[in-house]
Coordinates of N, CA, C and O in Angstrom, one line a residue:
T1 N -13.1 -17.7 -13.1 CA -12.8 -19.0 -13.7 C -12.1 -18.8 -15.1 O -11.5 -19.8 -15.5
A2 N -12.2 -17.7 -15.7 CA -11.6 -17.5 -17.0 C -10.1 -17.0 -16.8 O -9.8 -16.3 -15.8
P3 N -9.2 -17.3 -17.7 CA -7.8 -16.9 -17.5 C -7.8 -15.3 -17.7 O -8.6 -14.7 -18.4
A4 N -6.8 -14.7 -17.1 CA -6.6 -13.3 -17.2 C -6.3 -12.9 -18.6 O -5.6 -13.6 -19.3
K5 N -6.8 -11.7 -19.0 CA -6.6 -11.2 -20.3 C -5.2 -10.6 -20.5 O -4.8 -10.3 -21.6
A6 N -4.5 -10.4 -19.4 CA -3.1 -9.8 -19.4 C -2.3 -10.4 -18.3 O -2.8 -10.8 -17.2
G7 N -1.0 -10.6 -18.6 CA 0.0 -11.0 -17.6 C 0.8 -9.8 -17.2 O 0.9 -8.9 -18.1
L8 N 1.3 -9.7 -16.0 CA 2.0 -8.5 -15.6 C 3.2 -8.9 -14.7 O 3.1 -9.8 -13.9
S9 N 4.3 -8.3 -15.0 CA 5.5 -8.5 -14.1 C 5.9 -7.1 -13.6 O 5.7 -6.1 -14.3
L10 N 6.5 -7.1 -12.4 CA 6.8 -5.8 -11.8 C 8.2 -5.9 -11.2 O 8.5 -6.8 -10.4
A11 N 9.1 -5.0 -11.6 CA 10.5 -5.0 -11.0 C 10.7 -3.7 -10.4 O 10.4 -2.6 -10.9
L12 N 11.3 -3.7 -9.2 CA 11.6 -2.5 -8.4 C 13.1 -2.4 -8.2 O 13.8 -3.4 -7.9
D13 N 13.6 -1.2 -8.3 CA 15.0 -0.9 -8.0 C 15.0 0.3 -7.0 O 14.5 1.4 -7.4
Q14 N 15.5 0.2 -5.8 CA 15.3 1.2 -4.8 C 16.6 1.7 -4.2 O 17.5 0.9 -4.0
T15 N 16.6 3.0 -3.9 CA 17.6 3.6 -3.1 C 16.8 4.4 -2.0 O 15.6 4.5 -2.1
P16 N 17.5 5.0 -1.0 CA 16.7 5.7 0.0 C 16.0 7.0 -0.6 O 15.0 7.4 0.0
E17 N 16.4 7.4 -1.8 CA 15.8 8.6 -2.4 C 14.7 8.3 -3.4 O 13.9 9.2 -3.8
R18 N 14.7 7.1 -4.0 CA 13.8 6.9 -5.1 C 13.5 5.4 -5.2 O 14.2 4.5 -4.7
I19 N 12.4 5.1 -5.9 CA 12.0 3.7 -6.2 C 11.7 3.7 -7.7 O 10.7 4.4 -8.2
E20 N 12.5 3.1 -8.5 CA 12.4 3.0 -9.9 C 11.6 1.7 -10.2 O 11.9 0.6 -9.7
V21 N 10.5 1.9 -11.0 CA 9.6 0.8 -11.3 C 9.5 0.5 -12.8 O 9.5 1.4 -13.6
R22 N 9.6 -0.8 -13.1 CA 9.4 -1.3 -14.5 C 8.3 -2.3 -14.5 O 8.3 -3.3 -13.7
A23 N 7.2 -2.1 -15.2 CA 6.1 -3.0 -15.3 C 5.9 -3.5 -16.8 O 5.8 -2.6 -17.7
D24 N 6.0 -4.8 -17.0 CA 5.8 -5.3 -18.4 C 4.6 -6.1 -18.4 O 4.3 -7.0 -17.5
S25 N 3.8 -5.9 -19.5 CA 2.5 -6.7 -19.7 C 2.6 -7.6 -20.9 O 3.3 -7.2 -21.9
R26 N 1.9 -8.7 -20.8 CA 1.7 -9.6 -21.9 C 0.2 -9.8 -22.1 O -0.5 -10.0 -21.1
F27 N -0.3 -9.7 -23.3 CA -1.7 -9.8 -23.5 C -2.1 -11.1 -24.2 O -1.4 -11.6 -25.0
A28 N -3.3 -11.6 -23.9 CA -3.8 -12.8 -24.5 C -4.2 -12.6 -26.0 O -4.1 -13.6 -26.7
S29 N -4.4 -11.4 -26.4 CA -4.7 -11.2 -27.8 C -4.4 -9.7 -28.2 O -4.2 -8.9 -27.3
N30 N -4.2 -9.5 -29.5 CA -4.0 -8.1 -29.9 C -5.1 -7.2 -29.6 O -4.9 -6.0 -29.4
A31 N -6.3 -7.7 -29.6 CA -7.5 -6.9 -29.3 C -7.4 -6.4 -27.8 O -7.8 -5.3 -27.5
A32 N -6.9 -7.2 -26.9 CA -6.8 -6.8 -25.5 C -5.9 -5.7 -25.3 O -6.1 -4.9 -24.3
V33 N -4.8 -5.6 -26.1 CA -3.8 -4.5 -25.8 C -4.3 -3.2 -26.4 O -3.9 -2.1 -25.8
R34 N -5.2 -3.2 -27.3 CA -5.7 -1.9 -27.9 C -6.5 -1.1 -26.8 O -7.5 -1.6 -26.3
G35 N -6.0 0.1 -26.5 CA -6.7 0.9 -25.5 C -6.4 0.6 -24.1 O -6.8 1.3 -23.2
A36 N -5.5 -0.4 -23.9 CA -5.1 -0.7 -22.5 C -4.1 0.2 -22.0 O -3.4 0.9 -22.7
A37 N -4.0 0.4 -20.6 CA -3.1 1.3 -20.0 C -2.7 0.7 -18.7 O -3.4 -0.1 -18.0
V38 N -1.4 1.0 -18.3 CA -0.9 0.6 -17.0 C -0.9 1.8 -16.0 O -0.6 2.9 -16.4
Y39 N -1.3 1.5 -14.8 CA -1.2 2.6 -13.7 C -0.3 2.0 -12.6 O -0.3 0.8 -12.3
L40 N 0.5 2.9 -12.0 CA 1.4 2.5 -10.9 C 1.0 3.3 -9.6 O 0.8 4.5 -9.7
A41 N 0.9 2.7 -8.5 CA 0.6 3.3 -7.3 C 1.7 3.0 -6.2 O 2.0 1.9 -6.0
L42 N 2.3 4.1 -5.7 CA 3.3 3.9 -4.6 C 2.4 4.0 -3.3 O 1.7 5.0 -3.1
Y43 N 2.5 3.0 -2.5 CA 1.7 3.0 -1.2 C 2.6 2.8 0.0 O 3.8 2.4 -0.1
E44 N 2.0 3.2 1.1 CA 2.7 3.0 2.4 C 1.8 2.3 3.4 O 0.6 2.6 3.5
N45 N 2.3 1.4 4.2 CA 1.6 0.7 5.2 C 2.0 1.2 6.6 O 2.9 2.0 6.7
R46 N 1.2 0.8 7.6 CA 1.5 1.1 9.0 C 1.5 2.6 9.3 O 2.3 3.0 10.1
L47 N 0.5 3.2 8.8 CA 0.3 4.7 9.1 C -0.7 4.7 10.2 O -1.5 3.8 10.4
G48 N -0.7 5.8 10.9 CA -1.7 6.0 12.0 C -2.1 7.5 12.1 O -1.4 8.4 11.7
S49 N -3.4 7.6 12.5 CA -3.8 9.0 12.7 C -4.6 9.1 14.0 O -5.4 8.2 14.3
K50 N -4.2 10.1 14.9 CA -4.8 10.2 16.2 C -6.1 11.0 16.0 O -6.1 12.1 15.4
V51 N -7.2 10.5 16.5 CA -8.5 11.2 16.4 C -8.8 12.0 17.6 O -8.6 11.5 18.7
T52 N -9.2 13.2 17.4 CA -9.4 14.2 18.5 C -10.8 14.4 18.9 O -11.1 15.0 19.9
A53 N -11.7 14.0 18.0 CA -13.2 14.3 18.3 C -14.0 13.1 17.7 O -13.5 12.3 16.9
G54 N -15.3 13.2 18.1 CA -16.2 12.2 17.5 C -16.1 10.8 18.2 O -15.5 10.7 19.3
E55 N -16.8 9.9 17.6 CA -16.9 8.5 18.3 C -15.6 7.8 18.5 O -15.5 6.9 19.3
N56 N -14.5 8.2 17.7 CA -13.2 7.6 17.9 C -12.2 8.5 18.6 O -11.0 8.3 18.5
A57 N -12.7 9.5 19.3 CA -11.9 10.4 20.0 C -10.9 9.7 20.9 O -11.3 8.7 21.5
A58 N -9.7 10.2 21.0 CA -8.6 9.6 21.8 C -8.1 8.2 21.3 O -7.4 7.6 22.0
R59 N -8.5 7.8 20.1 CA -8.0 6.6 19.6 C -7.0 6.9 18.4 O -7.1 7.9 17.8
T60 N -6.2 5.9 18.1 CA -5.3 6.0 17.0 C -5.8 5.0 16.0 O -5.9 3.8 16.3
L61 N -6.1 5.4 14.8 CA -6.6 4.6 13.7 C -5.4 4.1 12.9 O -4.5 5.0 12.6
R62 N -5.3 2.9 12.5 CA -4.2 2.3 11.7 C -4.7 2.2 10.2 O -5.8 1.9 10.0
H63 N -3.7 2.5 9.4 CA -4.0 2.5 7.9 C -2.9 1.7 7.2 O -1.7 1.9 7.4
D64 N -3.4 0.9 6.2 CA -2.5 0.2 5.3 C -2.8 0.5 3.9 O -4.0 0.9 3.6
Y65 N -1.9 0.4 3.0 CA -2.1 0.6 1.6 C -2.6 2.0 1.3 O -3.5 2.2 0.4
V66 N -2.0 3.0 1.9 CA -2.3 4.4 1.6 C -1.5 4.8 0.4 O -0.3 4.8 0.4
V67 N -2.2 5.3 -0.6 CA -1.5 5.6 -1.9 C -0.9 7.0 -1.7 O -1.5 8.0 -1.4
R68 N 0.5 7.0 -1.9 CA 1.2 8.3 -1.8 C 1.3 8.9 -3.1 O 1.3 10.2 -3.2
H69 N 1.4 8.2 -4.2 CA 1.5 8.7 -5.6 C 0.8 7.7 -6.5 O 1.0 6.5 -6.4
L70 N 0.1 8.2 -7.5 CA -0.5 7.4 -8.5 C -0.2 8.0 -9.9 O -0.3 9.2 -10.1
V71 N 0.4 7.2 -10.8 CA 0.7 7.6 -12.1 C 0.1 6.8 -13.2 O -0.1 5.6 -13.0
G72 N -0.2 7.4 -14.3 CA -0.8 6.7 -15.4 C -1.7 7.6 -16.1 O -2.0 8.7 -15.6
P73 N -2.2 7.2 -17.3 CA -1.9 5.9 -18.0 C -0.5 5.9 -18.6 O 0.0 6.9 -19.0
L74 N 0.1 4.7 -18.5 CA 1.4 4.5 -19.1 C 1.3 3.4 -20.2 O 0.3 2.7 -20.3
D75 N 2.3 3.3 -20.9 CA 2.4 2.3 -22.0 C 2.1 0.9 -21.5 O 2.8 0.4 -20.5
P76 N 1.1 0.2 -22.0 CA 0.7 -1.1 -21.5 C 1.8 -2.2 -21.7 O 1.7 -3.2 -21.0
L77 N 2.6 -2.1 -22.6 CA 3.6 -3.1 -22.9 C 4.9 -2.9 -22.1 O 5.5 -3.9 -21.7
R78 N 5.3 -1.7 -21.8 CA 6.5 -1.5 -21.1 C 6.4 -0.1 -20.3 O 6.8 0.9 -20.9
A79 N 5.9 -0.2 -19.1 CA 5.7 1.0 -18.3 C 7.0 1.2 -17.4 O 7.5 0.3 -16.9
H80 N 7.4 2.5 -17.3 CA 8.5 2.8 -16.4 C 8.2 4.1 -15.7 O 7.7 5.1 -16.3
H81 N 8.6 4.2 -14.4 CA 8.4 5.4 -13.7 C 9.4 5.4 -12.5 O 9.7 4.3 -11.9
C82 N 9.8 6.6 -12.1 CA 10.7 6.7 -10.9 C 10.0 7.6 -9.9 O 9.7 8.7 -10.1
F83 N 9.6 6.9 -8.8 CA 9.0 7.6 -7.7 C 10.1 8.3 -6.8 O 11.0 7.6 -6.5
V84 N 9.9 9.5 -6.4 CA 10.8 10.2 -5.4 C 10.2 9.9 -4.0 O 9.1 10.1 -3.7
V85 N 11.1 9.4 -3.1 CA 10.7 9.1 -1.8 C 10.8 10.4 -1.0 O 11.9 11.0 -0.9
E86 N 9.7 10.8 -0.4 CA 9.7 12.0 0.4 C 10.2 11.8 1.8 O 10.0 10.7 2.4
S87 N 10.7 12.8 2.5 CA 11.1 12.7 3.9 C 9.9 12.4 4.7 O 8.8 12.8 4.5
G88 N 10.2 11.5 5.8 CA 9.1 11.2 6.7 C 8.4 9.9 6.3 O 7.7 9.3 7.1
W89 N 8.6 9.4 5.0 CA 8.0 8.1 4.6 C 8.9 7.0 5.2 O 10.2 7.2 5.2
K90 N 8.3 5.9 5.6 CA 9.1 4.8 6.1 C 9.4 3.9 5.0 O 8.5 3.2 4.5
L91 N 10.7 3.8 4.6 CA 11.1 3.0 3.5 C 10.7 1.5 3.6 O 10.3 0.9 2.6
A92 N 10.8 1.0 4.8 CA 10.4 -0.4 5.0 C 8.9 -0.7 4.8 O 8.6 -1.9 4.6
D93 N 8.1 0.3 4.8 CA 6.7 0.1 4.7 C 6.1 0.6 3.3 O 4.9 0.6 3.1
L94 N 7.0 0.9 2.4 CA 6.6 1.3 1.0 C 6.4 0.1 0.1 O 7.1 -0.9 0.3
G95 N 5.6 0.2 -0.9 CA 5.4 -0.8 -1.9 C 4.8 -0.2 -3.1 O 4.4 1.0 -3.1
V96 N 4.8 -1.0 -4.2 CA 4.2 -0.5 -5.4 C 3.2 -1.5 -5.9 O 3.4 -2.7 -5.9
A97 N 2.0 -1.0 -6.4 CA 1.0 -1.8 -7.0 C 0.9 -1.3 -8.5 O 1.0 -0.1 -8.8
A98 N 0.7 -2.3 -9.3 CA 0.5 -2.0 -10.8 C -0.8 -2.6 -11.2 O -1.2 -3.7 -10.7
F99 N -1.5 -2.0 -12.1 CA -2.7 -2.6 -12.6 C -2.9 -2.2 -14.1 O -2.5 -1.1 -14.5
V100 N -3.5 -3.1 -14.8 CA -3.7 -2.9 -16.3 C -5.2 -2.8 -16.5 O -6.0 -3.6 -16.0
L101 N -5.6 -1.7 -17.1 CA -7.0 -1.5 -17.4 C -7.3 -1.5 -18.9 O -6.4 -1.0 -19.7
D102 N -8.4 -2.0 -19.3 CA -8.7 -1.9 -20.7 C -9.4 -0.6 -21.0 O -9.6 0.2 -20.2
V103 N -9.8 -0.4 -22.3 CA -10.3 0.9 -22.7 C -11.6 1.3 -22.0 O -11.9 2.4 -21.8
R104 N -12.4 0.3 -21.5 CA -13.6 0.5 -20.7 C -13.4 0.7 -19.2 O -14.3 1.0 -18.5
G105 N -12.1 0.5 -18.8 CA -11.8 0.7 -17.4 C -11.9 -0.6 -16.6 O -11.7 -0.7 -15.4
E106 N -12.1 -1.8 -17.3 CA -12.1 -3.1 -16.7 C -10.6 -3.5 -16.3 O -9.7 -3.3 -17.1
T107 N -10.5 -4.0 -15.1 CA -9.1 -4.5 -14.7 C -8.8 -5.8 -15.3 O -9.5 -6.8 -15.2
L108 N -7.7 -5.8 -16.1 CA -7.2 -7.0 -16.8 C -6.3 -7.8 -15.9 O -6.2 -9.0 -16.0
Q109 N -5.5 -7.1 -15.1 CA -4.5 -7.7 -14.2 C -4.1 -6.7 -13.2 O -4.0 -5.5 -13.4
A110 N -3.7 -7.2 -12.0 CA -3.1 -6.3 -10.9 C -2.1 -7.1 -10.2 O -2.2 -8.3 -10.0
L111 N -1.1 -6.4 -9.6 CA 0.0 -7.0 -9.0 C 0.6 -6.0 -8.0 O 0.7 -4.8 -8.3
A112 N 1.1 -6.4 -6.8 CA 1.7 -5.5 -5.9 C 3.0 -6.2 -5.3 O 3.1 -7.4 -5.2
R113 N 4.0 -5.3 -5.0 CA 5.3 -5.8 -4.5 C 5.7 -4.8 -3.4 O 5.7 -3.6 -3.6
P114 N 6.1 -5.4 -2.3 CA 6.7 -4.5 -1.3 C 8.1 -4.0 -1.7 O 8.8 -4.7 -2.4
A115 N 8.4 -2.8 -1.4 CA 9.8 -2.3 -1.7 C 10.7 -2.9 -0.7 O 10.3 -3.4 0.4
C116 N 12.0 -2.9 -1.0 CA 13.0 -3.4 -0.1 C 13.4 -2.4 1.0 O 13.5 -1.2 0.6
P117 N 13.5 -2.8 2.2 CA 13.9 -1.8 3.2 C 15.4 -1.3 3.0 O 16.1 -1.9 2.4

């Protein structure tokens, strides 16, 4: 019910080889920005793994939001990172999540955007 202690915007610029990310944060107070950090996660959806043994043998399990790369801590006011897209990753299923943590590890704000195919 309380307003977020941080606002977050996320911009992506993508080519088939890379996803460049810019995350900008705005804080409710100067105290909130002290010790804060931004983290960026490159994720992929629609992955599957074939199970060969156990109770799920012969089944294919589906996975979403599998983190391929996690970077941080980054500057909480203006974070920038360029993810390299590895071969075999499905461009249409990639996305980026950003989150701002305070000095104690409390989440101040989080945001995710799908990448463009």
